Short mmCIF file of C-alpha atoms in Angstrom, two decimals:
data_model
loop_
_atom_site.label_atom_id
_atom_site.label_comp_id
_atom_site.label_asym_id
_atom_site.label_seq_id
_atom_site.Cartn_x
_atom_site.Cartn_y
_atom_site.Cartn_z
CA MET K 1103 0.00 0.00 0.00
CA LYS K 1104 2.80 2.39 0.94
CA LYS K 1105 4.65 1.60 -2.30
CA THR K 1106 1.51 2.30 -4.31
CA LEU K 1107 0.98 5.66 -2.61
CA LEU K 1108 4.63 6.58 -3.08
CA ARG K 1109 4.50 5.67 -6.76
CA ALA K 1110 1.35 7.77 -7.24
CA ALA K 1111 2.92 10.74 -5.45
CA CYS K 1112 6.04 10.53 -7.62
CA LEU K 1113 3.90 10.41 -10.77
CA ILE K 1114 1.95 13.50 -9.72
CA ALA K 1115 5.15 15.35 -8.89
CA PHE K 1116 6.72 14.41 -12.24
CA SER K 1117 3.62 15.63 -14.11
CA ALA K 1118 3.71 18.92 -12.21
CA ILE K 1119 7.37 19.41 -13.15
CA LEU K 1120 6.62 18.83 -16.83
CA VAL K 1121 3.74 21.32 -16.78
CA SER K 1122 5.79 23.97 -15.01
CA CYS K 1123 8.66 23.55 -17.47
CA GLY K 1124 6.40 24.43 -20.36
CA THR K 1125 4.66 27.36 -18.69
CA THR K 1126 5.86 30.91 -19.26
CA LYS K 1127 7.21 32.50 -16.10
CA ASN K 1128 5.08 35.59 -16.61
CA VAL K 1129 1.86 35.68 -18.60
CA GLN K 1130 2.62 37.94 -21.53
CA SER K 1131 -0.58 37.71 -23.58
CA ALA K 1132 -3.57 39.62 -22.22
CA PRO K 1133 -6.99 38.05 -22.91
CA ASP K 1134 -9.06 39.67 -25.66
CA SER K 1135 -11.85 41.79 -24.19
CA TYR K 1136 -15.24 41.37 -25.80
CA SER K 1137 -18.22 43.58 -24.97
CA PRO K 1138 -20.80 45.33 -27.19
CA GLU K 1139 -20.08 48.69 -25.55
CA THR K 1140 -16.55 48.74 -26.91
CA GLU K 1141 -17.20 47.33 -30.34
CA ASN K 1142 -15.49 50.07 -32.35
CA ALA K 1143 -12.55 50.32 -30.01
CA GLU K 1144 -12.07 46.55 -30.08
CA GLY K 1145 -11.98 46.48 -33.85
CA ALA K 1146 -9.08 48.91 -33.85
CA GLU K 1147 -7.46 47.10 -30.94
CA GLY K 1148 -7.65 43.75 -32.70
CA LYS K 1149 -6.08 45.19 -35.82
CA ALA K 1150 -3.32 46.79 -33.79
CA GLU K 1151 -2.66 43.51 -31.97
CA GLY K 1152 -2.40 41.63 -35.25
CA GLU K 1153 0.02 44.18 -36.66
CA ALA K 1154 2.04 44.13 -33.46
CA ALA K 1155 2.27 40.35 -33.61
CA GLU K 1156 3.57 40.40 -37.17
CA GLY K 1157 6.15 43.06 -36.47
CA GLU K 1158 7.06 41.93 -32.97
CA ALA K 1159 10.65 40.96 -32.38
CA VAL K 1160 10.57 37.37 -31.17
CA LYS K 1161 13.39 35.25 -29.91
CA LYS K 1162 14.86 33.24 -32.77
CA ILE K 1163 15.98 29.66 -32.40
CA THR K 1164 19.11 28.64 -34.27
CA PRO K 1165 18.00 25.54 -36.20
CA ARG K 1166 20.15 22.44 -35.95
CA LYS K 1167 21.12 20.41 -38.97
CA LYS K 1168 19.37 17.07 -39.26
CA LYS K 1169 21.31 14.13 -37.80
CA ASN K 1170 22.83 11.57 -40.10
CA ALA K 1171 22.08 7.85 -39.72
CA PHE K 1172 25.12 7.23 -37.48
CA GLU K 1173 24.15 10.04 -35.10
CA LYS K 1174 20.54 8.87 -34.96
CA PHE K 1175 21.62 5.35 -34.02
CA PHE K 1176 23.38 6.58 -30.90
CA THR K 1177 20.91 9.31 -29.93
CA PHE K 1178 17.63 8.90 -28.02
CA GLY K 1179 14.51 10.66 -29.25
CA ASN K 1180 13.07 12.08 -32.44
CA GLY K 1181 13.29 15.83 -31.78
CA ASP K 1182 15.57 16.27 -34.77
CA ASP K 1183 12.81 15.22 -37.16
CA PHE K 1184 12.03 18.95 -37.10
CA ILE K 1185 13.67 22.25 -37.90
CA LYS K 1186 12.89 24.35 -34.83
CA TYR K 1187 13.04 27.90 -36.10
CA ASP K 1188 10.97 30.25 -33.95
CA GLU K 1189 9.14 30.69 -30.66
CA THR K 1190 5.67 31.85 -29.69
CA THR K 1191 3.13 31.06 -26.97
CA VAL K 1192 -0.24 29.30 -26.72
CA PHE K 1193 -2.76 28.70 -23.95
CA THR K 1194 -3.86 25.31 -22.61
CA GLN K 1195 -6.47 24.38 -20.03
CA GLU K 1196 -4.92 23.03 -16.84
CA ILE K 1197 -6.47 21.99 -13.52
CA THR K 1198 -5.85 25.48 -12.17
CA GLY K 1199 -7.24 27.22 -15.24
CA LEU K 1200 -6.01 28.57 -18.57
CA LYS K 1201 -2.19 28.75 -18.66
CA GLU K 1202 0.11 30.32 -21.21
CA LYS K 1203 2.78 27.93 -22.50
CA ASN K 1204 5.93 28.37 -24.51
CA ALA K 1205 5.62 26.95 -28.02
CA THR K 1206 8.24 26.16 -30.65
CA VAL K 1207 7.44 26.67 -34.34
CA VAL K 1208 8.65 23.71 -36.40
CA LEU K 1209 9.02 22.37 -39.94
CA ARG K 1210 9.28 18.65 -40.66
CA TYR K 1211 12.12 17.36 -42.79
CA ASP K 1212 10.26 14.46 -44.39
CA ASN K 1213 7.06 16.04 -45.68
CA LEU K 1214 7.37 19.80 -44.98
CA MET K 1215 4.46 19.93 -42.56
CA ALA K 1216 4.73 23.01 -40.34
CA GLY K 1217 3.25 23.69 -36.94
CA PHE K 1218 4.09 24.16 -33.29
CA GLY K 1219 5.18 22.10 -30.30
CA SER K 1220 4.04 22.71 -26.73
CA TYR K 1221 3.16 21.00 -23.48
CA ASN K 1222 -0.51 20.24 -22.89
CA ALA K 1223 -1.30 18.66 -19.51
CA ALA K 1224 1.55 16.22 -18.80
CA ALA K 1225 2.61 15.49 -22.41
CA TYR K 1226 4.39 17.33 -25.20
CA TYR K 1227 2.62 17.67 -28.56
CA TYR K 1228 3.70 18.69 -32.05
CA VAL K 1229 0.68 19.92 -34.06
CA GLN K 1230 1.55 19.89 -37.77
CA PHE K 1231 -0.26 21.06 -40.91
CA ASP K 1232 0.47 20.45 -44.59
CA LYS K 1233 0.12 23.29 -47.10
CA ASP K 1234 -3.65 22.80 -47.48
CA GLY K 1235 -4.03 22.59 -43.71
CA ARG K 1236 -2.14 25.86 -43.21
CA ALA K 1237 -4.39 27.55 -45.77
CA ALA K 1238 -7.48 26.17 -43.98
CA LEU K 1239 -6.16 27.41 -40.63
CA ALA K 1240 -5.55 30.89 -42.06
CA LYS K 1241 -9.07 30.94 -43.54
CA ALA K 1242 -10.61 29.90 -40.21
CA ALA K 1243 -8.62 32.56 -38.33
CA GLU K 1244 -9.78 35.19 -40.82
CA ALA K 1245 -13.42 34.15 -40.25
CA TYR K 1246 -12.88 34.35 -36.49
CA MET K 1247 -11.41 37.86 -36.73
CA ASN K 1248 -14.36 38.94 -38.83
CA ASP K 1249 -16.89 37.47 -36.39
CA PHE K 1250 -15.04 39.06 -33.48
CA GLU K 1251 -15.00 42.54 -34.97
CA ASN K 1252 -18.64 42.29 -36.07
CA LYS K 1253 -19.83 40.96 -32.69
CA ARG K 1254 -21.12 37.63 -33.98
CA LEU K 1255 -19.40 35.43 -31.39
CA GLN K 1256 -21.83 33.53 -29.13
CA ARG K 1257 -20.90 33.42 -25.48
CA LYS K 1258 -23.21 30.48 -24.73
CA GLY K 1259 -23.36 28.90 -28.16
CA LYS K 1260 -23.24 25.11 -28.49
CA ARG K 1261 -20.15 23.56 -30.05
CA THR K 1262 -18.61 26.90 -30.92
CA GLU K 1263 -15.23 25.14 -30.87
CA ARG K 1264 -16.30 23.65 -34.24
CA ALA K 1265 -17.62 26.92 -35.67
CA TYR K 1266 -15.18 27.03 -38.60
CA GLY K 1267 -15.31 23.37 -39.53
CA LYS K 1268 -12.83 20.52 -39.74
CA ILE K 1269 -9.11 20.77 -40.29
CA LYS K 1270 -6.68 17.94 -40.97
CA PHE K 1271 -3.45 17.79 -39.01
CA ARG K 1272 -0.86 15.43 -37.57
CA LEU K 1273 -0.04 14.93 -33.91
CA ASN K 1274 3.23 13.66 -32.48
CA TRP K 1275 3.27 13.26 -28.70
CA GLY K 1276 5.32 11.94 -25.86
CA ALA K 1277 6.62 12.71 -22.38
CA ILE K 1278 9.22 15.30 -23.50
CA SER K 1279 9.86 17.42 -26.60
CA SER K 1280 12.81 15.31 -27.77
CA SER K 1281 10.86 12.06 -27.58
CA THR K 1282 7.44 12.08 -29.24
CA PRO K 1283 7.25 8.67 -30.96
CA ASN K 1284 3.45 8.45 -30.84
CA TYR K 1285 1.80 9.86 -33.94
CA GLY K 1286 -1.42 9.97 -35.87
CA GLU K 1287 -3.32 12.05 -38.42
CA GLY K 1288 -6.97 12.94 -38.58
CA ASN K 1289 -9.58 15.65 -38.75
CA GLY K 1290 -9.67 18.13 -35.90
CA PHE K 1291 -11.76 21.26 -35.48
CA VAL K 1292 -11.29 25.01 -35.50
CA GLY K 1293 -13.56 27.41 -33.69
CA TYR K 1294 -13.64 29.50 -30.54
CA GLU K 1295 -14.51 29.32 -26.87
CA PHE K 1296 -15.16 31.86 -24.12
CA VAL K 1297 -13.10 31.46 -20.96
CA LYS K 1298 -13.87 33.83 -18.06
CA GLY K 1299 -15.63 36.24 -20.40
CA SER K 1300 -12.86 36.37 -23.03
CA PRO K 1301 -12.99 34.61 -26.41
CA TYR K 1302 -10.15 32.45 -27.71
CA PHE K 1303 -9.53 30.89 -31.11
CA VAL K 1304 -9.39 27.11 -30.59
CA ILE K 1305 -7.78 24.12 -32.32
CA SER K 1306 -9.02 20.76 -30.99
CA ASN K 1307 -9.49 17.13 -31.94
CA TYR K 1308 -11.16 13.85 -31.20
CA PRO K 1309 -8.64 11.07 -30.45
CA PHE K 1310 -6.50 10.11 -33.46
CA LYS K 1311 -5.42 6.51 -34.12
CA ASN K 1312 -1.90 6.03 -32.73
CA GLU K 1313 0.14 4.55 -35.60
CA TYR K 1314 2.99 3.84 -33.19
CA TYR K 1315 0.85 1.36 -31.24
CA GLU K 1316 1.58 -1.41 -33.76
CA ARG K 1317 5.27 -1.18 -32.82
CA ALA K 1318 5.07 -0.39 -29.11
CA GLY K 1319 2.01 -2.41 -28.15
CA ASP K 1320 0.63 -1.93 -24.66
CA ALA K 1321 3.61 0.22 -23.70
CA THR K 1322 1.59 3.07 -25.23
CA THR K 1323 -2.06 3.83 -26.07
CA ARG K 1324 -4.15 2.93 -29.11
CA GLU K 1325 -5.27 6.55 -29.57
CA SER K 1326 -4.06 10.05 -28.92
CA PRO K 1327 -5.64 12.10 -26.15
CA SER K 1328 -8.12 14.80 -27.09
CA VAL K 1329 -6.20 18.06 -26.95
CA LYS K 1330 -7.22 21.70 -27.18
CA PHE K 1331 -5.06 24.77 -27.76
CA TYR K 1332 -6.31 28.32 -27.20
CA PHE K 1333 -5.07 31.50 -28.92
CA THR K 1334 -5.67 35.21 -28.53
CA ARG K 1335 -5.96 37.12 -31.80
CA ALA K 1336 -2.37 38.29 -31.50
CA GLN K 1337 -1.13 34.74 -30.89
CA ILE K 1338 -2.88 33.14 -33.88
CA ASN K 1339 -1.78 35.99 -36.14
CA GLN K 1340 1.79 35.55 -34.96
CA LEU K 1341 1.72 31.78 -35.50
CA LEU K 1342 0.29 32.14 -39.01
CA ASN K 1343 2.97 34.69 -39.87
CA MET K 1344 5.69 32.33 -38.62
CA MET K 1345 4.20 29.47 -40.70
CA SER K 1346 3.80 31.56 -43.85
CA GLU K 1347 4.79 29.94 -47.14
CA GLU K 1348 7.48 32.62 -47.50
CA ASN K 1349 9.12 31.59 -44.22
CA ILE K 1350 8.84 27.90 -45.06
CA ALA K 1351 10.39 28.44 -48.49
CA LYS K 1352 13.27 30.30 -46.84
CA TYR K 1353 14.11 27.38 -44.57
CA VAL K 1354 13.64 24.85 -47.35
CA GLN K 1355 16.24 26.75 -49.37
CA GLU K 1356 18.56 27.18 -46.38
CA TYR K 1357 18.53 23.46 -45.63
CA SER K 1358 18.51 22.35 -49.28
CA MET K 1359 15.29 20.44 -48.66
CA ASP K 1360 13.16 19.06 -51.47
CA PHE K 1361 9.49 19.93 -51.69
CA VAL K 1362 7.21 16.90 -51.64
CA THR K 1363 5.61 16.64 -55.05
CA THR K 1364 3.36 14.20 -56.86
CA PRO K 1365 5.50 11.65 -58.74
CA SER K 1366 5.65 12.27 -62.46
CA ALA K 1367 3.86 9.83 -64.73
CA VAL K 1368 6.08 7.22 -66.38
CA ASP K 1369 6.55 7.65 -70.12
CA GLU K 1370 5.04 4.81 -72.10
CA TYR K 1371 6.87 3.53 -75.17
#
């Protein structure tokens, strides 16, 4: 009995350490205010926030070159599947409420999906979008901005987190950022949600099939958890700017990466 209690206490402590490691020391992103009385002022404020996010000087990460086969053999983890080229923040829902977390903007080497990595609860997730997914995310964010400025957001609406439809993305997840072997792809949702009177743009999902389960068996889970990430207007604008096709093309050129294209048809003779 004592061993069981000790093991449970250690697990809780370890989870708390992981969560605290991913949380920003000081909340930097103020919630978006939303009230009919300040409609005109909010429209200007939202525009200013978006512009500030695009022009804001953010801390750059010096990307590391991808490991060769020899290095991979002697190194634990799969963190170097990604170019990690920028930093931003996101919000996640924790036991104590909505918390702002550090997030790393990434680009995959193998298929050029781009996205972000961040802690959510006691696990680390990479959320990745292909080119069509990035375009769908930008379209959903634009619809959200329009609804925000025109006061069409519903505080008590049902399933508002699905307001802008489905979006396909890939999840990698694991205990730490350098080891996320679990992965799956599926349709998630984009929408919004009010938390303590403030609206947030939301990316969420139902559980995805864990493709890694076939290799790991019962050492892992058959499906991913359901996750949800929250963004202020400034945060989603900043993320979209960091994942722009121009920025991706720059890193593709810098790392001499090849774009994934449809194979050419074979000539018949």
